[in-house]
Short mmCIF file of C-alpha atoms in Angstrom, two decimals:
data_model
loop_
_atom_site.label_atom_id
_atom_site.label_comp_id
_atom_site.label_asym_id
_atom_site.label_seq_id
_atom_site.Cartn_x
_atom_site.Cartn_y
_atom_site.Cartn_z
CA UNK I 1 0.58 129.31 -51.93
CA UNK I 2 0.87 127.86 -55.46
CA UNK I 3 -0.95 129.67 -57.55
CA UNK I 4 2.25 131.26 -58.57
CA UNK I 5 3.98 128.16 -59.84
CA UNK I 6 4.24 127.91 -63.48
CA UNK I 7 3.88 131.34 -64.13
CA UNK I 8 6.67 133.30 -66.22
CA UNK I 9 8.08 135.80 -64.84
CA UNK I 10 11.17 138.34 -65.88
CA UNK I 11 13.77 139.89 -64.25
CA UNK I 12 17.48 140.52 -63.65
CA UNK I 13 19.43 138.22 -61.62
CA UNK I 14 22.85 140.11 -60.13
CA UNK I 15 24.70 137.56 -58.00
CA UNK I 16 24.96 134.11 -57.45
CA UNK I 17 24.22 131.90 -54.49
CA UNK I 18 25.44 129.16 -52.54
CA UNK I 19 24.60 125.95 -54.77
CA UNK I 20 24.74 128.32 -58.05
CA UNK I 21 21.81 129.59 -58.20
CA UNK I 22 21.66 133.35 -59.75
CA UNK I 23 19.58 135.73 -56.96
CA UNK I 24 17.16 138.54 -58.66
CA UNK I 25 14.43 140.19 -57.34
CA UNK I 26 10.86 140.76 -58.31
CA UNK I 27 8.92 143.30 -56.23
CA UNK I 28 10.97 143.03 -53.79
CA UNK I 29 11.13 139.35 -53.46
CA UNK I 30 14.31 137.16 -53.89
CA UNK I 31 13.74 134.67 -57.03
CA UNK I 32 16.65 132.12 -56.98
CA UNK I 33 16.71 131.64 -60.42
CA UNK I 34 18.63 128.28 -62.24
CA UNK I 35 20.40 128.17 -65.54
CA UNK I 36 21.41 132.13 -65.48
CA UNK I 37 24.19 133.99 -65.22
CA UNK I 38 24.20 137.04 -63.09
CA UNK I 39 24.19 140.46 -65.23
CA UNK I 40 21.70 138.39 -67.15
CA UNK I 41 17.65 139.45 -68.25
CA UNK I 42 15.72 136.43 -68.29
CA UNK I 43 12.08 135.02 -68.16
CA UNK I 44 11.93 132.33 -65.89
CA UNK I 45 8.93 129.97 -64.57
CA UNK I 46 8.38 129.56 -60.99
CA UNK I 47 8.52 126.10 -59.59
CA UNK I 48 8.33 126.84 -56.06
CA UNK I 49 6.50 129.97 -54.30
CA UNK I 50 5.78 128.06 -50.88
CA UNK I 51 8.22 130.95 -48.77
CA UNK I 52 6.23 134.71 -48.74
CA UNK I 53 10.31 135.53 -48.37
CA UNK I 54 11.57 133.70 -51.81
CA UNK I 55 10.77 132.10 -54.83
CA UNK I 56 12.56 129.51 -57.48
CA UNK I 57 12.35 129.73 -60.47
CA UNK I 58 14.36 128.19 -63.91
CA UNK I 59 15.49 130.38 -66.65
CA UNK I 60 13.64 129.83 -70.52
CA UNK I 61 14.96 132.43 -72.08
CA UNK I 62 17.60 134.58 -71.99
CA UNK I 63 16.42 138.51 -73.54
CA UNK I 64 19.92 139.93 -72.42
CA UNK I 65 22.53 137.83 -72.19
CA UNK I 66 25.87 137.33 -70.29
CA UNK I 67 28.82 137.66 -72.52
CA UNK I 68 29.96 134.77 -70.42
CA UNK I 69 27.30 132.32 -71.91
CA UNK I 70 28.16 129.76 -73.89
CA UNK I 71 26.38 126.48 -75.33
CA UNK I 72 25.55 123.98 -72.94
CA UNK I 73 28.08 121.32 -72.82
CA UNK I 74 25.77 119.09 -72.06
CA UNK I 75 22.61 119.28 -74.51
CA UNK I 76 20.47 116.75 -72.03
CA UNK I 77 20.47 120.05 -69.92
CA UNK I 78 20.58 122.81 -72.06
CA UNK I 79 18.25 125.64 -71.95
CA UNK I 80 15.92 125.16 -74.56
CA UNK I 81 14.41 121.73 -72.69
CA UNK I 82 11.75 122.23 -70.36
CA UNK I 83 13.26 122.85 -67.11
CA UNK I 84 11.36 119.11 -65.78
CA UNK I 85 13.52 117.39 -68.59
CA UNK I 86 17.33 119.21 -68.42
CA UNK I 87 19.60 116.62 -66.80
CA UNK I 88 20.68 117.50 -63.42
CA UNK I 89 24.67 117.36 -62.48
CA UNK I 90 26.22 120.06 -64.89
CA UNK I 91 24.51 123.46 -63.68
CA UNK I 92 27.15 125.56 -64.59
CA UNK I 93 27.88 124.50 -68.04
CA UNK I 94 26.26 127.44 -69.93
CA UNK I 95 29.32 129.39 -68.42
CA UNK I 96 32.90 129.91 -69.40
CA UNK I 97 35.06 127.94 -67.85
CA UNK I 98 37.17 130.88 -66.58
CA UNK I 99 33.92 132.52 -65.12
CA UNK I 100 32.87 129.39 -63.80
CA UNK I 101 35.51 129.65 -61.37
CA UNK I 102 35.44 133.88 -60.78
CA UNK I 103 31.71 132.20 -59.64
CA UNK I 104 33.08 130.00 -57.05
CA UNK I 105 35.76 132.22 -55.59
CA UNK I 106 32.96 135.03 -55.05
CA UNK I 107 31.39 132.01 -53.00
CA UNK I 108 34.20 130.99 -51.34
CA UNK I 109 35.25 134.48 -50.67
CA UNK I 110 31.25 135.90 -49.31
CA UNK I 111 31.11 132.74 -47.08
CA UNK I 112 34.35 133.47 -45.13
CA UNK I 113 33.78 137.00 -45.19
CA UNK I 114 30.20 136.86 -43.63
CA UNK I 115 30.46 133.56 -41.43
CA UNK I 116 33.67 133.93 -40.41
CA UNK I 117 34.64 138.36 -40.85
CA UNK I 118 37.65 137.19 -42.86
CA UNK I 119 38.68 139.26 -46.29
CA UNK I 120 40.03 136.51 -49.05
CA UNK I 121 41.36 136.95 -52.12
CA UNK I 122 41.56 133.44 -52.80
CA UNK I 123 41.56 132.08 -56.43
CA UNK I 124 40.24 129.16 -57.89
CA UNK I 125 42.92 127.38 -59.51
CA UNK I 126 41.83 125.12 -62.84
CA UNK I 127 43.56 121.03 -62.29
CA UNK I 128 46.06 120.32 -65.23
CA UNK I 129 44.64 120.02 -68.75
CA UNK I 130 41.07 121.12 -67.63
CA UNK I 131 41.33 124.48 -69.90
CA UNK I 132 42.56 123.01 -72.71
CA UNK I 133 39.54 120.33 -72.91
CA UNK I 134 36.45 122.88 -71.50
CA UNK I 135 36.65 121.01 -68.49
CA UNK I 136 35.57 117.99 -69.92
CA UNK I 137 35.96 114.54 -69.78
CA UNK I 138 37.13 114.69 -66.16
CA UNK I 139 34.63 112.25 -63.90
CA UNK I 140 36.14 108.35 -63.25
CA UNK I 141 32.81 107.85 -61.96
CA UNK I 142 29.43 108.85 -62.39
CA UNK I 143 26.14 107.17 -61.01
CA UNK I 144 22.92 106.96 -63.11
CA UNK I 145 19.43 105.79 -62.50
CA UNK I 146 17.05 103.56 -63.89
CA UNK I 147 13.74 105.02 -65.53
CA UNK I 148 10.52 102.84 -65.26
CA UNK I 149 11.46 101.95 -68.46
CA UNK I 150 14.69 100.69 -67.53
CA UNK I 151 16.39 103.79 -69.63
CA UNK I 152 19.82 105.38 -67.64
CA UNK I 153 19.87 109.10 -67.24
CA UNK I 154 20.81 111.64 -64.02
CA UNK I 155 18.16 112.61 -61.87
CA UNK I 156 16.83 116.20 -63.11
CA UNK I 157 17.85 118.77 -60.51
CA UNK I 158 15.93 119.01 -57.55
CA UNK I 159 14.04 116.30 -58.36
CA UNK I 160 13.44 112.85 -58.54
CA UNK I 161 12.77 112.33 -62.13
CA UNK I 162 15.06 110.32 -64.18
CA UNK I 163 16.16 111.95 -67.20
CA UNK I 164 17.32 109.18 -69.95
CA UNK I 165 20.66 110.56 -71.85
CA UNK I 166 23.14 108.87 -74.97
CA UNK I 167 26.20 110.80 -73.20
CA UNK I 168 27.46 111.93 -69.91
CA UNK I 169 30.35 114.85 -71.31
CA UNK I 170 31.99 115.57 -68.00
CA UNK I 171 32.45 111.79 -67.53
CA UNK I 172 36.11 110.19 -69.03
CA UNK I 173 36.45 108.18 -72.27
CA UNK I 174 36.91 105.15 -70.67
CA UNK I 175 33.60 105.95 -68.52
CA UNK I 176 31.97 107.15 -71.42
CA UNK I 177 32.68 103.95 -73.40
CA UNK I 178 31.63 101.36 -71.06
CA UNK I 179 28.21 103.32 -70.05
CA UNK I 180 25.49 100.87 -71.56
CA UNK I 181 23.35 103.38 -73.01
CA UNK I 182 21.41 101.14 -75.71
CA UNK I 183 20.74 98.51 -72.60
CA UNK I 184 17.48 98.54 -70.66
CA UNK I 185 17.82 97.74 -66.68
CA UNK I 186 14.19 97.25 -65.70
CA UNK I 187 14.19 96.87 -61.59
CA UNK I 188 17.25 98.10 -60.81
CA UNK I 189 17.83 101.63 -58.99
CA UNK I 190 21.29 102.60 -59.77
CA UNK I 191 25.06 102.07 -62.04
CA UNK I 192 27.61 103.14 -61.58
CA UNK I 193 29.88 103.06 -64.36
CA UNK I 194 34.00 103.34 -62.92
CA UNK I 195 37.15 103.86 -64.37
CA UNK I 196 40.06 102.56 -62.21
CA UNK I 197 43.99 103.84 -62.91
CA UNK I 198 44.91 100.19 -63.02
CA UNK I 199 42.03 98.31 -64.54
CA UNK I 200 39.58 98.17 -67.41
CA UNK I 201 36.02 99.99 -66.51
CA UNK I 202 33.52 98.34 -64.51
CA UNK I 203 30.02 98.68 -63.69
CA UNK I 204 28.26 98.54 -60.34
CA UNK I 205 24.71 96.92 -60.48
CA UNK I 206 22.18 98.22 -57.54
CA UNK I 207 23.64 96.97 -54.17
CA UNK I 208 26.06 94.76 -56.00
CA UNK I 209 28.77 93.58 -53.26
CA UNK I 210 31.58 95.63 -52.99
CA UNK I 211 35.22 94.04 -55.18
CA UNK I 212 38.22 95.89 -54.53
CA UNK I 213 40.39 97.88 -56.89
CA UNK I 214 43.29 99.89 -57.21
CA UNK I 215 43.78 103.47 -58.01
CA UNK I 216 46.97 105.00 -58.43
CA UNK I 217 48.44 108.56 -57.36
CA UNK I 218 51.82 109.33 -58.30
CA UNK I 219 53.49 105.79 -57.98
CA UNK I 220 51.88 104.56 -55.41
CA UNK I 221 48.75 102.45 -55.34
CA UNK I 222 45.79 102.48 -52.99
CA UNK I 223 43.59 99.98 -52.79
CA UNK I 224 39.64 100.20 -51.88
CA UNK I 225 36.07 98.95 -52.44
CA UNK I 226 34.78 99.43 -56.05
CA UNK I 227 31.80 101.52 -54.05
CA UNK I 228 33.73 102.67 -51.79
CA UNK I 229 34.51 106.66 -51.75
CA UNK I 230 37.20 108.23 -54.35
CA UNK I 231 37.88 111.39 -55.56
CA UNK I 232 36.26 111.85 -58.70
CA UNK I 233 38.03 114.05 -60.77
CA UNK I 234 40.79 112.23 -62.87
CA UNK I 235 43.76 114.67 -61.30
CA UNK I 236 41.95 114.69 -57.96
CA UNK I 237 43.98 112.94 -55.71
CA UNK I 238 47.56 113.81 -57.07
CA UNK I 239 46.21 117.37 -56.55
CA UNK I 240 44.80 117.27 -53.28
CA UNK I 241 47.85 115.07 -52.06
CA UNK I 242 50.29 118.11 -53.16
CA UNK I 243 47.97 120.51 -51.75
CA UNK I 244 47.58 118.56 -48.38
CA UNK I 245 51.76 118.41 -48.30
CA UNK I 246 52.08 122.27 -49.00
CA UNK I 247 49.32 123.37 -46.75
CA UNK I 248 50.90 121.82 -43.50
CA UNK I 249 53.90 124.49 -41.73
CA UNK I 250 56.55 122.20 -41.31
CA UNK I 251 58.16 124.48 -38.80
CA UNK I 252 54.81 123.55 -36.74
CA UNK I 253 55.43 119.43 -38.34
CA UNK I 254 56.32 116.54 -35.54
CA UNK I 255 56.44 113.58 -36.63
CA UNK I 256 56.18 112.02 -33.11
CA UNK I 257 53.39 114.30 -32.23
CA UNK I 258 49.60 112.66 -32.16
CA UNK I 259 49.39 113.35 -35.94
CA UNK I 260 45.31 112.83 -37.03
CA UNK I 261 43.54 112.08 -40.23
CA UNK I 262 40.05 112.54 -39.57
CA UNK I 263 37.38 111.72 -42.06
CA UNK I 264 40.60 109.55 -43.72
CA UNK I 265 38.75 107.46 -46.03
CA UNK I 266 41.17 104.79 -47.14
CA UNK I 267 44.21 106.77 -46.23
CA UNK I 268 44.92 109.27 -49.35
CA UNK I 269 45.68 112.05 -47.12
CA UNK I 270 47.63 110.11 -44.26
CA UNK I 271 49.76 108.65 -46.74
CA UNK I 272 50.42 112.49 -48.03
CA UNK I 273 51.68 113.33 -44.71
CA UNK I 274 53.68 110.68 -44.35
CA UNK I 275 55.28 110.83 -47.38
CA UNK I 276 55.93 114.43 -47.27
CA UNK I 277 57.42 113.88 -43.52
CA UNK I 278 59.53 110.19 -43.64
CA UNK I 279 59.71 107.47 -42.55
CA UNK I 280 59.21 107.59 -38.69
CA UNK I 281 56.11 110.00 -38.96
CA UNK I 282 53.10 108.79 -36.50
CA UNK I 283 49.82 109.67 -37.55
CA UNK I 284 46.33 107.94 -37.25
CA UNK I 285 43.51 107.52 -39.39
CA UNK I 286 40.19 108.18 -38.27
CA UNK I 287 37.31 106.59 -40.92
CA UNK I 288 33.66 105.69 -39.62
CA UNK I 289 33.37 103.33 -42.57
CA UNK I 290 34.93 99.91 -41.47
CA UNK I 291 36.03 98.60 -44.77
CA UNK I 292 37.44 101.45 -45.86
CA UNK I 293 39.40 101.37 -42.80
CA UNK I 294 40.55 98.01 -43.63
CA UNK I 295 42.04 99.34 -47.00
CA UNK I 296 43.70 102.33 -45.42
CA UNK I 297 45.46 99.62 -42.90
CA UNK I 298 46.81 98.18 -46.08
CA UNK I 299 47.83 101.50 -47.87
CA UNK I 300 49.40 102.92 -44.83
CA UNK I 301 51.09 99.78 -43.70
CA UNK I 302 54.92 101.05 -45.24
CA UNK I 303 55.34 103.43 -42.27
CA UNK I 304 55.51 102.05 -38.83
CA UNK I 305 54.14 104.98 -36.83
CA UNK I 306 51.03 105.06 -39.40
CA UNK I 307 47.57 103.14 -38.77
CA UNK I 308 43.71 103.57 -39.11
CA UNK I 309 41.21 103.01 -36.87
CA UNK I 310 37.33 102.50 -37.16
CA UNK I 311 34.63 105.56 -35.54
CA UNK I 312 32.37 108.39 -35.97
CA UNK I 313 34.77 111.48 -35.81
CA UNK I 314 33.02 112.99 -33.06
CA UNK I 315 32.45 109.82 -30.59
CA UNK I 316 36.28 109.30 -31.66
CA UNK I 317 37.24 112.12 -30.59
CA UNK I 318 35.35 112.75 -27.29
CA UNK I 319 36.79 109.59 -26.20
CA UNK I 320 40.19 110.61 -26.98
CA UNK I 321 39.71 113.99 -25.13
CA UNK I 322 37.95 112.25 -22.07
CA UNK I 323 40.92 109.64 -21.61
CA UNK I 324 43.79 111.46 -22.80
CA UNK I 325 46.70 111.55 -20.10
CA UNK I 326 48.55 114.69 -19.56
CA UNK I 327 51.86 112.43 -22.35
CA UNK I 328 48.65 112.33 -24.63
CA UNK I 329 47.51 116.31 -24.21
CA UNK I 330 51.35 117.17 -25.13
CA UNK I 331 51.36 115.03 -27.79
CA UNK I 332 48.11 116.12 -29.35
CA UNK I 333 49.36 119.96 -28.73
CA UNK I 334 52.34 119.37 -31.17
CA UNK I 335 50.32 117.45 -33.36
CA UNK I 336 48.94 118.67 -37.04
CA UNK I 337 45.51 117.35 -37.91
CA UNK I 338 43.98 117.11 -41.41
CA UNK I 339 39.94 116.77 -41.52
CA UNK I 340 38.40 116.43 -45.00
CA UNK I 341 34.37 115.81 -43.80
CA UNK I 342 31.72 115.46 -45.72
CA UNK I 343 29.80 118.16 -47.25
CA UNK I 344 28.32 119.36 -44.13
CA UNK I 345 31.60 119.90 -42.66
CA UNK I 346 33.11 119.15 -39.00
CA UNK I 347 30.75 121.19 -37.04
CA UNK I 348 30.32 122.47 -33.84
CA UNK I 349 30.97 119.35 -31.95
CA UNK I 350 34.11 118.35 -33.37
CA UNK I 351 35.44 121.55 -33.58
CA UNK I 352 35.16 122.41 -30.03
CA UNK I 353 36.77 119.45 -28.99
CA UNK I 354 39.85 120.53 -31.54
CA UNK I 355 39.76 123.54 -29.81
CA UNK I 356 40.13 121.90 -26.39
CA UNK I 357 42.78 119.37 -28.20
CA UNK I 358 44.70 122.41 -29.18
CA UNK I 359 46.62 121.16 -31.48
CA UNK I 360 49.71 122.85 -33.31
CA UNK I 361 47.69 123.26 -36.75
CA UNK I 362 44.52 122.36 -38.61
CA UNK I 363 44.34 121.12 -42.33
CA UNK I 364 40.79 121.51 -43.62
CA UNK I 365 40.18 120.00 -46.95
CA UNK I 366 36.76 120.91 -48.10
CA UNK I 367 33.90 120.87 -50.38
CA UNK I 368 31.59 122.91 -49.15
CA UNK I 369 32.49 126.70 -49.30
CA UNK I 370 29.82 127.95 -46.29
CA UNK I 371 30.72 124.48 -43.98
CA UNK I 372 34.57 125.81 -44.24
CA UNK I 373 33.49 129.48 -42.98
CA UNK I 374 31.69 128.22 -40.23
CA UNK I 375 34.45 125.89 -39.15
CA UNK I 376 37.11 128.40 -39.39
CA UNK I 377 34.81 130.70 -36.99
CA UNK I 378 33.98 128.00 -34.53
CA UNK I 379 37.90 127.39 -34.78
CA UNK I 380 38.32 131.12 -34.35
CA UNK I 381 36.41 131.04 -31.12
CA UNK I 382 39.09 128.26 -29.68
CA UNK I 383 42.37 130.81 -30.59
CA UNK I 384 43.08 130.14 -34.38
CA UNK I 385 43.34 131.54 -37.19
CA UNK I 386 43.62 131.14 -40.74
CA UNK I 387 46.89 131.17 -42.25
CA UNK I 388 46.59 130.24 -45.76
CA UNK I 389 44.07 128.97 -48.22
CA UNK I 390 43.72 127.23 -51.36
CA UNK I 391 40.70 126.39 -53.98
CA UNK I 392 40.58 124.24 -56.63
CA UNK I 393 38.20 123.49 -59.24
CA UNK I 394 37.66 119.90 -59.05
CA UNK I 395 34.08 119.49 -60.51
CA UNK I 396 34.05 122.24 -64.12
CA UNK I 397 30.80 122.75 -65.39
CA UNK I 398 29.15 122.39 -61.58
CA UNK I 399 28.94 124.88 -58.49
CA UNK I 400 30.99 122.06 -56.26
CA UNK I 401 34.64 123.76 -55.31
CA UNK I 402 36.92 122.15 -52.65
CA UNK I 403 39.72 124.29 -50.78
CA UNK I 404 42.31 123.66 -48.51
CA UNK I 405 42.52 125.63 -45.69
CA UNK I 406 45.52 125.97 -42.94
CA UNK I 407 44.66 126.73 -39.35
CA UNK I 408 47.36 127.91 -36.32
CA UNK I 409 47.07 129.29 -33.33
CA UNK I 410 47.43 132.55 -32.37
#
């Protein structure tokens, strides 16, 4: 193996893959096949041909093209760069923005179909003013790394090598503005440049100690670590927050049930319960980061009923199950849970113990379109089913899509 890499190579790629890569095939062999558009004709070079089942390979030219292909947005990774230089983080910003999405929804809607035998005809909805800007301008935070010249750039995609840019177009004004491109950082690993709702832009040196700020969605404020996790898109959290509300049955809603926030973070989507629900609605929030447990004390602390407490989901949750009285087990029946994990989703472990929880309905917020159809099949296995679903594009000019998905039983 290897005697393959480097080579150039053409063919037709006709689909795209989880992570948005295009798939073609070459004598019979899959090519994943970066920075094309499926319909397209395109020579490629081959970077990897370690599997006898598939190869990678990057686009360098296009011979027929996609009448969805547009300029890069972002000329640090456009085309004509040799695939080693083109900035990683934008991979789908050679593509319309309205295709960009028709993209993710065939994703979304292949994943559930083959993981979890479900037919979708989900959409993936654009967040206000996205269209109007070509999804621009949209990231309060982006992270860059330090060259061994002590230049900023993104790594290069699937790689480790620094890229140094002058511009970051997906990032926000104010992020754009305070990014010290002309500086030099020799020694340092990482900045992160951050725009806060209610501040003026900082940056985060290396392992700098955490400061806290405040964001704000809607009117009310949350506060949390400048490091700390936050939805990055600019309209994220009002978004998800309405999406979270609407996605929950409220004929299934108690508010004295043994509500759960798993994966809570610093309480975004707790508080979007318990706003939709009043005043006396109980819920906990589950968050395996103790700090931002801390915060989500603080930014649920208006209801009485509401609190946070520090664990791994899963330990959290075994424990629960293991000393749960038969008060507790009625309680948790009636309850509605939201779970936003991380990109790898809940898995198998968590979701069993859901399914011996049983409770009245599942909110799954998620960013991962093949973790979501596995979940909703494990969840399948334990008596539910999905009842709605929602997807919104909260990262243009990438693969990345998030959906929220509802979960009863029967």
């Amino acid at each position: 193996m290897g005697e393959h890499i480097g080579s150039i190579i053409e063919l037709t790629v006709d689909k795209i893959a989880h992570g948005g890569i295009a798939v073609g095939r070459l004598d019979g062999r899959v090519v994943f096949v970066s920075d094309a558009i499926p319909g397209e004709t395109v020579r490629a070079r081959v970077s990897d041909d370690r599997k006898k089942s598939f190869w990678r390979a990057d686009a360098v030219e296009v011979l027929q093209p996609s009448e969805h292909r547009r300029d890069h947005v972002w000329s640090a990774a456009a085309i004509d760069r040799d695939p080693r230089g083109r900035a990683g983080g934008a991979e789908f910003g050679h593509i319309a923005l309205a295709h960009q999405r028709e993209l993710k929804r065939q994703v979304l809607a292949e994943s559930l179909q083959r993981m979890a035998g479900i037919e979708s005809d989900v959409v993936v909805e654009p967040l206000p003013g996205d269209p109007a800007v070509n999804g621009l301008g949209w990231r309060t935070r982006i992270r860059l790394h330090v060259d061994d010249q002590g230049r900023l750039g993104p790594m290069a995609s699937r790689s480790h090598s620094v890229i140094p840019v002058q511009d970051v177009p997906l990032a926000t004004a104010a992020v754009q503005a305070a990014t010290p491109f002309a500086e030099r950082f020799l020694g340092l690993g990482t900045l992160d440049v951050i725009a806060p709702t209610t501040s003026d832009p900082r940056l985060v040196i290396g392992e700098q100690k955490p400061t806290v700020i405040r964001e704000l969605v809607g009117e009310r404020e949350f506060q949390l670590d400048d490091t700390g996790f936050w939805q990055v898109h600019r309209s994220a959290p009002v978004a998800l927050t309405r999406a979270v509300q609407e996605a929950i049955d409220p004929a299934l809603f108690d508010p004295r049930a043994e509500n759960l926030d798993l994966y809570g973070g610093v309480g975004l989507l707790a508080a979007a319960v318990a706003d939709r629900f009043g005043a006396e609605t109980r819920i906990t929030s589950v968050e395996s980061d103790e700090r931002a447990t801390d915060h989500a004390s603080e930014n649920l602390a208006e209801w009485l009923g509401a609190s946070a407490e520090t664990g791994r989901v899963d330990r959290w949750l075994r424990e629960l199950d293991a000393g749960a009285s038969a008060a507790d087990r009625d309680r948790l029946r009636a309850a509605t849970i939201v779970l936003d994990p991380p990109r790898s989703g809940a898995g198998s472990e968590v979701m069993t113990v859901l399914g011996r929880l049983a409770p009245a309905q599942l909110v799954y917020v998620a960013c991962d379109p093949v973790a979501l159809a596995r979940d909703v099949a494990l969840a399948a296995e334990a008596g539910y089913r999905l009842a709605r679903i929602r997807a919104f594009d909260l990262f243009p000019h990438t693969h990345h899509v998030e959906a929220v998905a509802t979960l009863i039983r029967g």
